[in-house]
Short mmCIF file of C-alpha atoms and ligand atoms in Angstrom, two decimals:
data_model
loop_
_atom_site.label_atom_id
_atom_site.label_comp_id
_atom_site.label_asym_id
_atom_site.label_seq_id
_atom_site.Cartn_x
_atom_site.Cartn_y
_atom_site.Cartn_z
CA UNK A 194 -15.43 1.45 -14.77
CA UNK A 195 -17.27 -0.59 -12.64
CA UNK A 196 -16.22 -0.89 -8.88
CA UNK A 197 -14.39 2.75 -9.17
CA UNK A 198 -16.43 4.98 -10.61
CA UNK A 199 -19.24 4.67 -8.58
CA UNK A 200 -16.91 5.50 -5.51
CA UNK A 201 -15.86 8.51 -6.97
CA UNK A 202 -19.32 10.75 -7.00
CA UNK A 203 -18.68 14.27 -6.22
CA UNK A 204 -22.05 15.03 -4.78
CA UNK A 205 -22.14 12.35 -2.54
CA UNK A 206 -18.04 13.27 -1.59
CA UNK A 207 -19.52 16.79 -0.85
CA UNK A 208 -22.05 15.19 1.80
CA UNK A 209 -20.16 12.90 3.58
CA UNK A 210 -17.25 15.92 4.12
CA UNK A 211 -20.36 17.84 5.64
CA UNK A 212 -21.44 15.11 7.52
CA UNK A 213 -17.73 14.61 9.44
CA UNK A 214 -17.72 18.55 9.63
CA UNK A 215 -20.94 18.55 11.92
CA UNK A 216 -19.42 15.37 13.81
CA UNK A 217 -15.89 16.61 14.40
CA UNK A 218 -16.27 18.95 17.22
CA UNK A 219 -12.53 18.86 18.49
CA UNK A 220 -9.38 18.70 16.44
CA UNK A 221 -8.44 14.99 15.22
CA UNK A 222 -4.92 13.58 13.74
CA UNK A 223 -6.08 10.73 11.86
CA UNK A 224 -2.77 8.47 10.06
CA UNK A 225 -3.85 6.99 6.95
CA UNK A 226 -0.82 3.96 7.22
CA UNK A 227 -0.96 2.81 3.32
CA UNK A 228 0.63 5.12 0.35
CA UNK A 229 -2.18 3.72 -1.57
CA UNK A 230 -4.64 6.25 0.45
CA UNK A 231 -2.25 8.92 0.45
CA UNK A 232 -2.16 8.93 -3.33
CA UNK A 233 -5.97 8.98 -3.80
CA UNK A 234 -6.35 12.18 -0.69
CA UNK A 235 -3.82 14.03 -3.02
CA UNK A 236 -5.41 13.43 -5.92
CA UNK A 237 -9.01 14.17 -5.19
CA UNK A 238 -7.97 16.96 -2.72
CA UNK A 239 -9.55 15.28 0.08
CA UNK A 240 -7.83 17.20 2.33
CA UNK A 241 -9.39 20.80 0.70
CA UNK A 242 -12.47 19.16 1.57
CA UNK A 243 -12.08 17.82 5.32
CA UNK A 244 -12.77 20.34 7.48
CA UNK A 245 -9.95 22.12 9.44
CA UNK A 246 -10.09 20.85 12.28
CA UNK A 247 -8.89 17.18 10.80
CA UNK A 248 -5.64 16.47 10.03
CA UNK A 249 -4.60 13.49 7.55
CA UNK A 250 -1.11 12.34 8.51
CA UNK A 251 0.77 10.47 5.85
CA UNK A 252 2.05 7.18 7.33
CA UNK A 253 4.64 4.81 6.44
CA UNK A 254 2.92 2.67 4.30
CA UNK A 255 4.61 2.98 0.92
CA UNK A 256 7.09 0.13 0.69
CA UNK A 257 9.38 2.04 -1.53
CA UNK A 258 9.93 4.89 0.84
CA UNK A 259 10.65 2.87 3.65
CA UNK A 260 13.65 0.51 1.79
CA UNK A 261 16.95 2.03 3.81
CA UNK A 262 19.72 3.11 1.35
CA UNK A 263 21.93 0.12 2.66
CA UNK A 264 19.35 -2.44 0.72
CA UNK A 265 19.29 0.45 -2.19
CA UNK A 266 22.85 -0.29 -2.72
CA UNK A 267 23.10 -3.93 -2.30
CA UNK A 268 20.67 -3.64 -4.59
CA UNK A 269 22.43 -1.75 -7.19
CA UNK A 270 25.59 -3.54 -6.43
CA UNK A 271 23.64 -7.01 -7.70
CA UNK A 272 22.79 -5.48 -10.76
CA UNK A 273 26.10 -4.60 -11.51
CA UNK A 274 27.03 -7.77 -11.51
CA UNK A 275 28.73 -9.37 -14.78
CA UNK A 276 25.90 -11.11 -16.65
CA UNK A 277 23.10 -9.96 -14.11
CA UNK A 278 19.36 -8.52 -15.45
CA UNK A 279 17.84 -7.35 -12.82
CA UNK A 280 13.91 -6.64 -12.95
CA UNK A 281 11.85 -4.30 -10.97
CA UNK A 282 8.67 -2.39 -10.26
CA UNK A 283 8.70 1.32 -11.94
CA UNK A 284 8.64 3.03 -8.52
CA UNK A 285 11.71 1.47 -7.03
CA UNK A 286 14.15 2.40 -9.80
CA UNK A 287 14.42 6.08 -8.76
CA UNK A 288 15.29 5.42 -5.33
CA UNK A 289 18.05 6.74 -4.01
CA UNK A 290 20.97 4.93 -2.34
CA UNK A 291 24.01 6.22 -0.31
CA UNK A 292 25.34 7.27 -4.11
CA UNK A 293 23.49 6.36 -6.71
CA UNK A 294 19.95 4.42 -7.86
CA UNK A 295 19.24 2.21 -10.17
CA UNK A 296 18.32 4.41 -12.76
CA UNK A 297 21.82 5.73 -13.03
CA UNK A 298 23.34 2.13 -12.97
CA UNK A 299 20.97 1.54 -15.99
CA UNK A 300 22.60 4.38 -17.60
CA UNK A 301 25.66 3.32 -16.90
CA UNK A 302 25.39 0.05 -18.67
CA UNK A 303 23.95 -2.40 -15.78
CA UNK A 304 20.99 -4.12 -17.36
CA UNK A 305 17.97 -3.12 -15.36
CA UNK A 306 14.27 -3.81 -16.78
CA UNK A 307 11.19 -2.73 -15.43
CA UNK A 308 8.03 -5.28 -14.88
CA UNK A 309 4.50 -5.19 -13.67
CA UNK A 310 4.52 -8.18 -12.20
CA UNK A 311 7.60 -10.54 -10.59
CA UNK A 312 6.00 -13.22 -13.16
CA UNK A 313 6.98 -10.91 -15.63
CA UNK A 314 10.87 -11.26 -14.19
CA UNK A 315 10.65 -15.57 -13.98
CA UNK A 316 9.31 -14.96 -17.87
CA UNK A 317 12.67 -13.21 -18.53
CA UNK A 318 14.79 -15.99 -16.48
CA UNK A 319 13.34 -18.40 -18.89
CA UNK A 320 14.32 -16.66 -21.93
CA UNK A 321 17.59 -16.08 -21.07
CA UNK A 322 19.02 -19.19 -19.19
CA UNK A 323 22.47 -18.57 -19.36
CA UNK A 324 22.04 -15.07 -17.93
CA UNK A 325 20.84 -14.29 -13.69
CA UNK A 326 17.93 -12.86 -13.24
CA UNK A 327 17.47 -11.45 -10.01
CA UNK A 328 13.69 -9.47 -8.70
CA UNK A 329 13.60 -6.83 -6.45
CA UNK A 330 10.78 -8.39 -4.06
CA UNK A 331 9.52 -5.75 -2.18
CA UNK A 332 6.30 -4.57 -0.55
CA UNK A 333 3.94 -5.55 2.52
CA UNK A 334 2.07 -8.46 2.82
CA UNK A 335 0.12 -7.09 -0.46
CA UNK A 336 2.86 -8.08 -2.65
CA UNK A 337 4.63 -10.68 -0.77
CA UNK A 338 2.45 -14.07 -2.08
CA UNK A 339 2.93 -12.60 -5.26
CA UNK A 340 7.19 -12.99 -4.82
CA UNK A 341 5.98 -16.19 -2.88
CA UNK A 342 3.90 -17.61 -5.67
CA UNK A 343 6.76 -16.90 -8.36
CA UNK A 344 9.62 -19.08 -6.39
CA UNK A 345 7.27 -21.41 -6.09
CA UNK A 346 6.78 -21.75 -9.92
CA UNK A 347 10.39 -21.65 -10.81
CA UNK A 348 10.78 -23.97 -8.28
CA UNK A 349 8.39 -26.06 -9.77
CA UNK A 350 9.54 -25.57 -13.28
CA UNK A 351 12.98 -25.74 -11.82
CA UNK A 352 14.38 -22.21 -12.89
CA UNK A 353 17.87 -22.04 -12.06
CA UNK A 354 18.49 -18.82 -13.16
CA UNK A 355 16.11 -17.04 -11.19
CA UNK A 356 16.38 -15.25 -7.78
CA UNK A 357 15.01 -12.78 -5.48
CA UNK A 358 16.21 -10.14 -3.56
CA UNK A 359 13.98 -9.71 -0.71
CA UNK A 360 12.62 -6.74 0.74
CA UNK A 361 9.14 -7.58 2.10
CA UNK A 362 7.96 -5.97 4.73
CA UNK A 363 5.01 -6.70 7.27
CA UNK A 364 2.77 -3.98 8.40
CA UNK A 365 1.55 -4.85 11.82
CA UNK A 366 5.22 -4.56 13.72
CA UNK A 367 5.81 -1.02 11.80
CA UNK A 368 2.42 -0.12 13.60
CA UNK A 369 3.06 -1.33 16.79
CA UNK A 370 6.71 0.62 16.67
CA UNK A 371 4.41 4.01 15.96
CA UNK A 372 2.15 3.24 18.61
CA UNK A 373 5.16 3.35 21.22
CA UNK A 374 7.06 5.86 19.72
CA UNK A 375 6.28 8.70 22.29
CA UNK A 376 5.91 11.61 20.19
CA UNK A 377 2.79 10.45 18.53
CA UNK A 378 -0.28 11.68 18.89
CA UNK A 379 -2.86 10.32 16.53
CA UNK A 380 -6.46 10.08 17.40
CA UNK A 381 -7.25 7.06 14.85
CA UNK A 382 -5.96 5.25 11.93
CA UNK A 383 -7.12 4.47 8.12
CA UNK A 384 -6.38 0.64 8.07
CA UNK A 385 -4.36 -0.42 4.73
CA UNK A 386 -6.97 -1.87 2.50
CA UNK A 387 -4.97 -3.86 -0.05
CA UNK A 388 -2.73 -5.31 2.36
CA UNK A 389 -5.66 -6.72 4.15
CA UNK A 390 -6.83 -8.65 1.36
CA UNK A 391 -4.35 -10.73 2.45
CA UNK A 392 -4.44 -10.98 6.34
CA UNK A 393 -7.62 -9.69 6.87
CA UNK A 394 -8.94 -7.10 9.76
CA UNK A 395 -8.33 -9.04 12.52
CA UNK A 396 -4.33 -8.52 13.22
CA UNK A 397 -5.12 -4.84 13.78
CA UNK A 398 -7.69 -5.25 16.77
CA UNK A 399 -4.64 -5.10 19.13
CA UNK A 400 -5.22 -1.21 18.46
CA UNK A 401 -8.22 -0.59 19.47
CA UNK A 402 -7.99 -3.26 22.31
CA UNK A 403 -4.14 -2.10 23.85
CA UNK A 404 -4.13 1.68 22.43
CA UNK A 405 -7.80 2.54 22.99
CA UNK A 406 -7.36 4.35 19.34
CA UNK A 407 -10.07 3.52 16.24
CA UNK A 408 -9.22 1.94 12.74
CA UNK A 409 -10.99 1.62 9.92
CA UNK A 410 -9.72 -0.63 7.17
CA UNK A 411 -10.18 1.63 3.59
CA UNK A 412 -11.03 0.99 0.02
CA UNK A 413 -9.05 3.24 -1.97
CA UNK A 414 -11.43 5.29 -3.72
CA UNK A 415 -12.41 9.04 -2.69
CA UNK A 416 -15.69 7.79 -1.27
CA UNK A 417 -14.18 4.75 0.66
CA UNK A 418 -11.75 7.59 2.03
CA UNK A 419 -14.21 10.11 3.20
CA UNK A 420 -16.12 6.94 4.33
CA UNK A 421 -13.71 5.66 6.76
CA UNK A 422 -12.60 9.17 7.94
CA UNK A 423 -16.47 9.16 8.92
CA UNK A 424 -16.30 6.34 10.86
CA UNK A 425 -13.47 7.19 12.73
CA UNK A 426 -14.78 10.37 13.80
CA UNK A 427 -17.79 8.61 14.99
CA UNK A 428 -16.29 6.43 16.78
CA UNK A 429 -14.35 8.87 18.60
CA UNK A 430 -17.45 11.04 19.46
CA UNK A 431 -19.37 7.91 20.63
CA UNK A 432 -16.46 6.69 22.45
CA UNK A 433 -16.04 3.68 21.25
CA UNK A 434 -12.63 2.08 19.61
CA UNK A 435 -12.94 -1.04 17.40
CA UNK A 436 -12.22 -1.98 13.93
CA UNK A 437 -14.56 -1.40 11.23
CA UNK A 438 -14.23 -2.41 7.63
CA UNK A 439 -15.07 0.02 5.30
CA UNK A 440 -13.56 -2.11 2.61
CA UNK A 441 -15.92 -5.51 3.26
CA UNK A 442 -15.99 -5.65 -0.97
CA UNK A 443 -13.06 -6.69 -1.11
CA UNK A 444 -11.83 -7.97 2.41
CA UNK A 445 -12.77 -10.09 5.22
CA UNK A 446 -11.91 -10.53 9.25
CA UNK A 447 -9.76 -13.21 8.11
CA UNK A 448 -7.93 -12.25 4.92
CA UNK A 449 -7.15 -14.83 2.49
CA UNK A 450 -6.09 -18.43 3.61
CA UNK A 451 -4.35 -19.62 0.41
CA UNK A 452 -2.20 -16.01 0.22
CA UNK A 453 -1.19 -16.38 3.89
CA UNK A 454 -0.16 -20.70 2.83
CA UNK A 455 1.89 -19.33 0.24
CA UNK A 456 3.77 -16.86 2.34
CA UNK A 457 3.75 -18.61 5.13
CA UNK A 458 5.90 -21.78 3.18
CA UNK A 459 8.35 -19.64 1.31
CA UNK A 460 9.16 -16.97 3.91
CA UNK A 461 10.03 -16.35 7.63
CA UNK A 462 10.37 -13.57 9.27
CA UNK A 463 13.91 -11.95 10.20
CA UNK A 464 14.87 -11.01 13.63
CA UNK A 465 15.32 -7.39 12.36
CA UNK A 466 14.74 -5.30 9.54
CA UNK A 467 15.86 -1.44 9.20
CA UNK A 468 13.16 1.06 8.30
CA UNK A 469 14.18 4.80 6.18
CA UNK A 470 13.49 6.89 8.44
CA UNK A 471 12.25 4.74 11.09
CA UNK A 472 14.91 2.57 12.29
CA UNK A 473 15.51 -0.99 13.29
CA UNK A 474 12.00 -2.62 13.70
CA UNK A 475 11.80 -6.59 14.95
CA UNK A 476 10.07 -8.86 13.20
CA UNK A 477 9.30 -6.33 10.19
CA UNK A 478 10.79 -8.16 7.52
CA UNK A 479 10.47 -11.17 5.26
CA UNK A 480 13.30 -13.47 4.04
CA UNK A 481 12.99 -16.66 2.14
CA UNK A 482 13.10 -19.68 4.09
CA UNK A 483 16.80 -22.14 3.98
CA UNK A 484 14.92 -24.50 1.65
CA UNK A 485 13.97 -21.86 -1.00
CA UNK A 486 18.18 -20.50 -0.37
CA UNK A 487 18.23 -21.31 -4.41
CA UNK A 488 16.19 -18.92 -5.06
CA UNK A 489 17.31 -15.99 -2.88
CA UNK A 490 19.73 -13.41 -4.13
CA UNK A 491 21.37 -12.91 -0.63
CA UNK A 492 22.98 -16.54 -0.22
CA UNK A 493 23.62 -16.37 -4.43
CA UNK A 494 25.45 -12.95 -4.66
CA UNK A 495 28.01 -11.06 -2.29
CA UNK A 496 26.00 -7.72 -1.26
CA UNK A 497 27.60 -5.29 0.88
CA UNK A 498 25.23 -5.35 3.14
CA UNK A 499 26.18 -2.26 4.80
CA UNK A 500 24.08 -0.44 7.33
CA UNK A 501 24.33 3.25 5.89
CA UNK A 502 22.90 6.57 7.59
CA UNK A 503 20.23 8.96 6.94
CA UNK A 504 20.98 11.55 5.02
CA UNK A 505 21.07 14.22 7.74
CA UNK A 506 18.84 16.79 5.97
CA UNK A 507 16.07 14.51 5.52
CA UNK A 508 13.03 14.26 8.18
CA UNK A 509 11.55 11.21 7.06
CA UNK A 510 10.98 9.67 10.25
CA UNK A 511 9.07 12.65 11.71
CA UNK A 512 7.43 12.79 8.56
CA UNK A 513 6.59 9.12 8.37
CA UNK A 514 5.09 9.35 12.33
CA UNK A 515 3.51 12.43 11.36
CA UNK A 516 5.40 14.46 13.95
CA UNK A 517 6.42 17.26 11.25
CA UNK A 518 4.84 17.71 8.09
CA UNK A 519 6.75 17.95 4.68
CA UNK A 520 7.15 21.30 4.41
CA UNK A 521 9.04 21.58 7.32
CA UNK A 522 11.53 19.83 5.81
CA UNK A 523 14.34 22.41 5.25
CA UNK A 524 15.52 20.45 1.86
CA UNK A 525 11.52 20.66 1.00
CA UNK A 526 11.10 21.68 -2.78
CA UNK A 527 14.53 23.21 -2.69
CA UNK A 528 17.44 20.22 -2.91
CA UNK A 529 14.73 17.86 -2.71
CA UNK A 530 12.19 17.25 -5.32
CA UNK A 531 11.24 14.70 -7.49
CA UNK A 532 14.00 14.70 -9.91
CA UNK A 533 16.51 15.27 -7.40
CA UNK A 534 15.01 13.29 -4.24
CA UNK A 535 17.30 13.16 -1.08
CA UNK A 536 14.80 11.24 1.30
CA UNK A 537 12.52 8.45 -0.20
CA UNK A 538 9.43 10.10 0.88
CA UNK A 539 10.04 12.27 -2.14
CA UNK A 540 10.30 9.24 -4.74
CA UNK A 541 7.01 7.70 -5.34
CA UNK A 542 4.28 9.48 -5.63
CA UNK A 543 2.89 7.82 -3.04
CA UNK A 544 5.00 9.20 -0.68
CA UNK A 545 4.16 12.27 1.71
CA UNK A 546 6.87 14.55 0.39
CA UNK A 547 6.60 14.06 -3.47
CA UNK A 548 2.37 13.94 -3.06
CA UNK A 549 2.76 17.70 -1.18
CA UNK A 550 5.31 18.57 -4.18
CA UNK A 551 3.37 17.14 -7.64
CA UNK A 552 -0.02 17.82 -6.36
CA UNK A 553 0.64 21.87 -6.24
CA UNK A 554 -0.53 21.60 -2.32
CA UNK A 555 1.70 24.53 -1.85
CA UNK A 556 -0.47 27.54 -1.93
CA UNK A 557 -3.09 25.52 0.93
CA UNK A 558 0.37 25.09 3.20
CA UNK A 559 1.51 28.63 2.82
CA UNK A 560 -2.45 29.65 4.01
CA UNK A 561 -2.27 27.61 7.03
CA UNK A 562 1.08 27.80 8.27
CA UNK A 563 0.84 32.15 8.74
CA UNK B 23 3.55 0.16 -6.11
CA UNK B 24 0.36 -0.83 -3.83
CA UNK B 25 -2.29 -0.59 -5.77
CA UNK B 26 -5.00 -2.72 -7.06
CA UNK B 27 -7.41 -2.42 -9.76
CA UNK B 28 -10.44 -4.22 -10.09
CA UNK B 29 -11.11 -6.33 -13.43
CA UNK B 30 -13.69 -8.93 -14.44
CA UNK B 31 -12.98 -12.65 -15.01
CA UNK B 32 -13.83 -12.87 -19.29
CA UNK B 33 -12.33 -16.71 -19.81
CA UNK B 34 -10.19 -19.27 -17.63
CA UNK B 35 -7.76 -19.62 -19.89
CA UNK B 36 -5.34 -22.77 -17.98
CA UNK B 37 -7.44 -24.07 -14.99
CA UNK B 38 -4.62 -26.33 -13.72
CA UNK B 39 -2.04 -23.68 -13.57
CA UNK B 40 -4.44 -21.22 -12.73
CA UNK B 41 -4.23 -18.67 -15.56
CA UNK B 42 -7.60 -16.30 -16.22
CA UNK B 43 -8.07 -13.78 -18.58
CA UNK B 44 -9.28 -10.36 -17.44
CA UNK B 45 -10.75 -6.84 -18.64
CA UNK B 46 -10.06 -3.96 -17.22
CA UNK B 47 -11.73 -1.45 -18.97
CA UNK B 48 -11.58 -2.19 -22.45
CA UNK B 49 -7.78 -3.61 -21.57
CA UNK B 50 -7.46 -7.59 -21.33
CA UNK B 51 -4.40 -9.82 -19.81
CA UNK B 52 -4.10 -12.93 -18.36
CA UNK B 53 -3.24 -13.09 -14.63
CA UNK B 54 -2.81 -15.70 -12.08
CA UNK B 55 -6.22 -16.94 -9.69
CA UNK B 56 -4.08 -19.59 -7.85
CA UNK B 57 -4.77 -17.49 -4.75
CA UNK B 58 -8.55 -17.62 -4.96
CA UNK B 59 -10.78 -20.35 -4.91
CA UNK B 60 -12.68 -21.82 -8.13
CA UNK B 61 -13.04 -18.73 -9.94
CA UNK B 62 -16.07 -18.37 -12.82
CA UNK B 63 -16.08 -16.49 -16.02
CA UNK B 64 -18.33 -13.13 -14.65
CA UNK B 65 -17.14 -12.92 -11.35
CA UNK B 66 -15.29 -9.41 -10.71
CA UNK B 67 -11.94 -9.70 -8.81
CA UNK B 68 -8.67 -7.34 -7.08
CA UNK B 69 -5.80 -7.58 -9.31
CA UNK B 70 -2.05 -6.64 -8.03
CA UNK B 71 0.69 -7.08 -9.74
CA UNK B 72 -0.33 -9.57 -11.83
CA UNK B 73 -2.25 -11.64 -9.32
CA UNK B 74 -5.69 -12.09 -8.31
CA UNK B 75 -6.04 -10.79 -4.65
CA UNK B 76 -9.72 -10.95 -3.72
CA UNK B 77 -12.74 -11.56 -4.92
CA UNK B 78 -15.06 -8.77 -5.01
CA UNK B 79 -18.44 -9.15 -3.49
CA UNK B 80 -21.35 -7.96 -5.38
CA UNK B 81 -23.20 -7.63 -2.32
CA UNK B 82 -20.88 -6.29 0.08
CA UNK B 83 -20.12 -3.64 -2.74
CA UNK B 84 -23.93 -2.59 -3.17
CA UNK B 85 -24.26 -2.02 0.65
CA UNK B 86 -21.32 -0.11 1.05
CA UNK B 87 -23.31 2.04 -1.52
CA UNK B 88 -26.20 2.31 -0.34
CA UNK B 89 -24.65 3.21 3.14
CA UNK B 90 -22.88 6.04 1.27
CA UNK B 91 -26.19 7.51 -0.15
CA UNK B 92 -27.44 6.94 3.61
CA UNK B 93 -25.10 9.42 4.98
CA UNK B 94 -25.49 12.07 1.75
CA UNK B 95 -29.78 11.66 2.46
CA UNK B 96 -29.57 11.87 5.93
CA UNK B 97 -27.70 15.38 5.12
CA UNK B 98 -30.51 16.61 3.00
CA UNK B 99 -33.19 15.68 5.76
CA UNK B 100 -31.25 17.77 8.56
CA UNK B 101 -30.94 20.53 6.14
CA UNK B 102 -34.92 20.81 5.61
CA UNK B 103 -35.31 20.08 9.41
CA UNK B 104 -32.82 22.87 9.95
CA UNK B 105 -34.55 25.49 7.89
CA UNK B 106 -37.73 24.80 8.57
CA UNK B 107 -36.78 25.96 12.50
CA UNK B 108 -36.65 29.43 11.45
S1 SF4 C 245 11.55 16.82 1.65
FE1 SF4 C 245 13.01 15.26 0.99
S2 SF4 C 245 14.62 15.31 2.52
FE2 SF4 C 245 12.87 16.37 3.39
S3 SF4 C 245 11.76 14.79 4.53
FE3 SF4 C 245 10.87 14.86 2.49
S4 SF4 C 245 11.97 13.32 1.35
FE4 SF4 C 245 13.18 13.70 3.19
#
């Protein structure tokens, strides 16, 4: 397919992994921040083909592993609501909350659907007016004009029915909180390329410029991967710290103006928003602005809204600031896999835990933890 | 949840609303442009969740490319200049 397969050559793959092995002469902890790049190093094996010396630490970028299991269960409880369909993406349904997900309120008789798109969910609202139909907004600035374009069309087409309950995210405060956490050490970053699309590569210069530490902004296929790993180590054997776009196909230094209009009229940012394993981060999250209050599931249903715990087993958080690694996870593979997943980092395959798990990584950790 | 996929604009099927028919492979849907700028019938765009996210340039796309292939040649060159030491 054009645009993808081109990115994914094997011989040229091969080369550029020699090419970073002669650069790299020290160790390096480089944090790829999205879940989209996570998915793509497990897949290819990018890490069997980085030399030793660099480490790829699995960020925080994957919206669904981040959601806190208060927000799972106000969630759920909405759904359970007389009369309520309630519409998400594929990946959040299996997340757990303090007791149960989604999936299991499905089985038990809530009526939960799965869409691709939250266009998909306002379709639904409009073919069933005398039922609510809430969406599950959630996601970084990727996904947010997408929730942000939808209210504005049942707005427009004055959908009633329709609501969202909103989880967005932004990605530049969760960065800043991992830059100041102090157990971090991380020698560069792989910038989030989708994201980006939207707000471009200029929000991230504060790294370089404050944190002295390189970024550069990925595409998502092998190449782009073993690309930007390139120019990170370069930049850290020259010396220098800046942001580079890897991914200038598809993004630019200032994003895209009509996606940032859009989010910028139907959303505002709260004063705090709790991270899984993370914590409280300012600023982080996304709620719809007073005048869109019609559409927004919070001021149309009674949640909980409880602030609920960590499970105590899981590591998350030193997982997600790629202080510990998931196999030092006591739970790891044993009460926590895929079916059975007690952190979120174990739920979509994007995250750290399940990619270790489903891409048989196992043999590779047992190898270099003796 | 975050990914994108990359499909080619085949017919705008609603201009004022912003509707545009894409393939992906073989697969076609409509999807909604109203976050681009005049898209054309040929032109190759992001798509996320239903949405057109970016356009993608030709250009840009051909010189990350060739860059690539830089890198891999530049490999094969230090390898000859390497052996030919001994
Ligand atoms: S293995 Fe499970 S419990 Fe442990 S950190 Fe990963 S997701 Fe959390």
């Amino acid at each position: 397919m054009k645009f993808i397969d081109e990115y994914r050559q094997g011989d040229i793959a091969q080369k550029l992994a020699e090419q970073i092995a002669q650069l790299a002469t020290r160790p390096l902890k480089i944090m790829e921040v999205c879940g989209g790049h996570t998915h793509t190093i497990f897949k290819y094996g990018i890490e069997d083909l980085l030399p030793e010396n660099i480490t790829m630490i699995h960020g925080p970028g994957c919206p669904v592993c981040v959601i806190p299991l208060g927000r799972v269960d106000d969630a759920i409880s909405i759904a359970e609501q007389p009369g309520v369909i309630f519409t998400t993406f594929g990946d959040a349904m299996r997340v757990p909350g303090s007791k149960t997900s989604l999936l299991d309120a499905k089985a038990s008789g809530a009526d939960v659907r799965m869409v691709y798109s939250p266009l998909d969910a306002l379709k639904i609202a409009k073919k069933n007016p005398e039922r609510q139909v809430v969406f599950l907004a959630l996601g970084f600035e990727t996904t947010a004009p997408s929730t942000a374009m939808t209210i504005l069309q049942a707005a427009k087409e004055g959908v009633e029915n329709f609501s969202a309950f909103c989880n967005h995210i932004t990605i530049v405060p969760a960065l800043k909180a991992l830059l100041d956490s102090p157990d971090l050490q991380l020698d560069g970053f792989l910038g989030p390329g989708h994201v980006s699309t939207v707000i471009g590569t200029r929000p991230y210069e504060f790294v370089p410029r404050e944190y002295g530490k390189p970024v550069a902004v990925a595409g998502f296929e092998p190449l782009d991967i073993l690309q930007s790993v390139y120019m990170i180590v370069k930049q850290v054997v020259e010396g220098r710290a800046e942001v580079e776009n890897q991914y200038a196909r598809c993004i630019s230094r200032d994003g895209n103006r009509k996606a940032l209009e859009v989010l910028f009229e139907v959303f505002e940012p709260r004063d705090y928003f709790e991270w899984r394993g993370l914590g409280s981060i300012a600023h982080s999250g996304m709620k719809l602005q007073r005048k869109y209050a019609a559409f927004d599931a919070e001021f149309k249903f009674d949640v909980p809204g409880l602030r609920i715990a960590d499970p105590k087993a899981c590591q998350c958080g030193e997982i997600l600031k790629g202080v510990k690694r998931p196999w030092e996870c006591k739970v790891f593979g044993t009460a926590c896999t895929p079916e059975t997943p007690i952190g979120s980092c174990m739920v979509s395959s994007e995250g750290a835990c399940a990619a270790y798990y489903n891409f048989g990584r196992l043999s590779k950790i047992a190898e270099r933890s003796v | 949840m975050c990914l994108a996929i990359p499909g080619k604009i085949i017919e705008i099927v609603d201009a004022e609303n912003s509707i545009a028919k894409v393939d992906v492979g073989g697969v076609r849907r409509n999807i909604n442009t109203g976050m681009l700028d005049d898209t054309r019938v040929g032109e190759y765009v992001l798509i996320h969740v239903g949405f057109a996210m970016s356009k993608i340039d030709v250009h840009e796309a051909e010189e990350t490319l060739r860059v690539l292939k830089e890198i891999g040649d530049y490999q094969a060159e230090f390898d000859e200049f390497s052996t030919s030491l001994e």
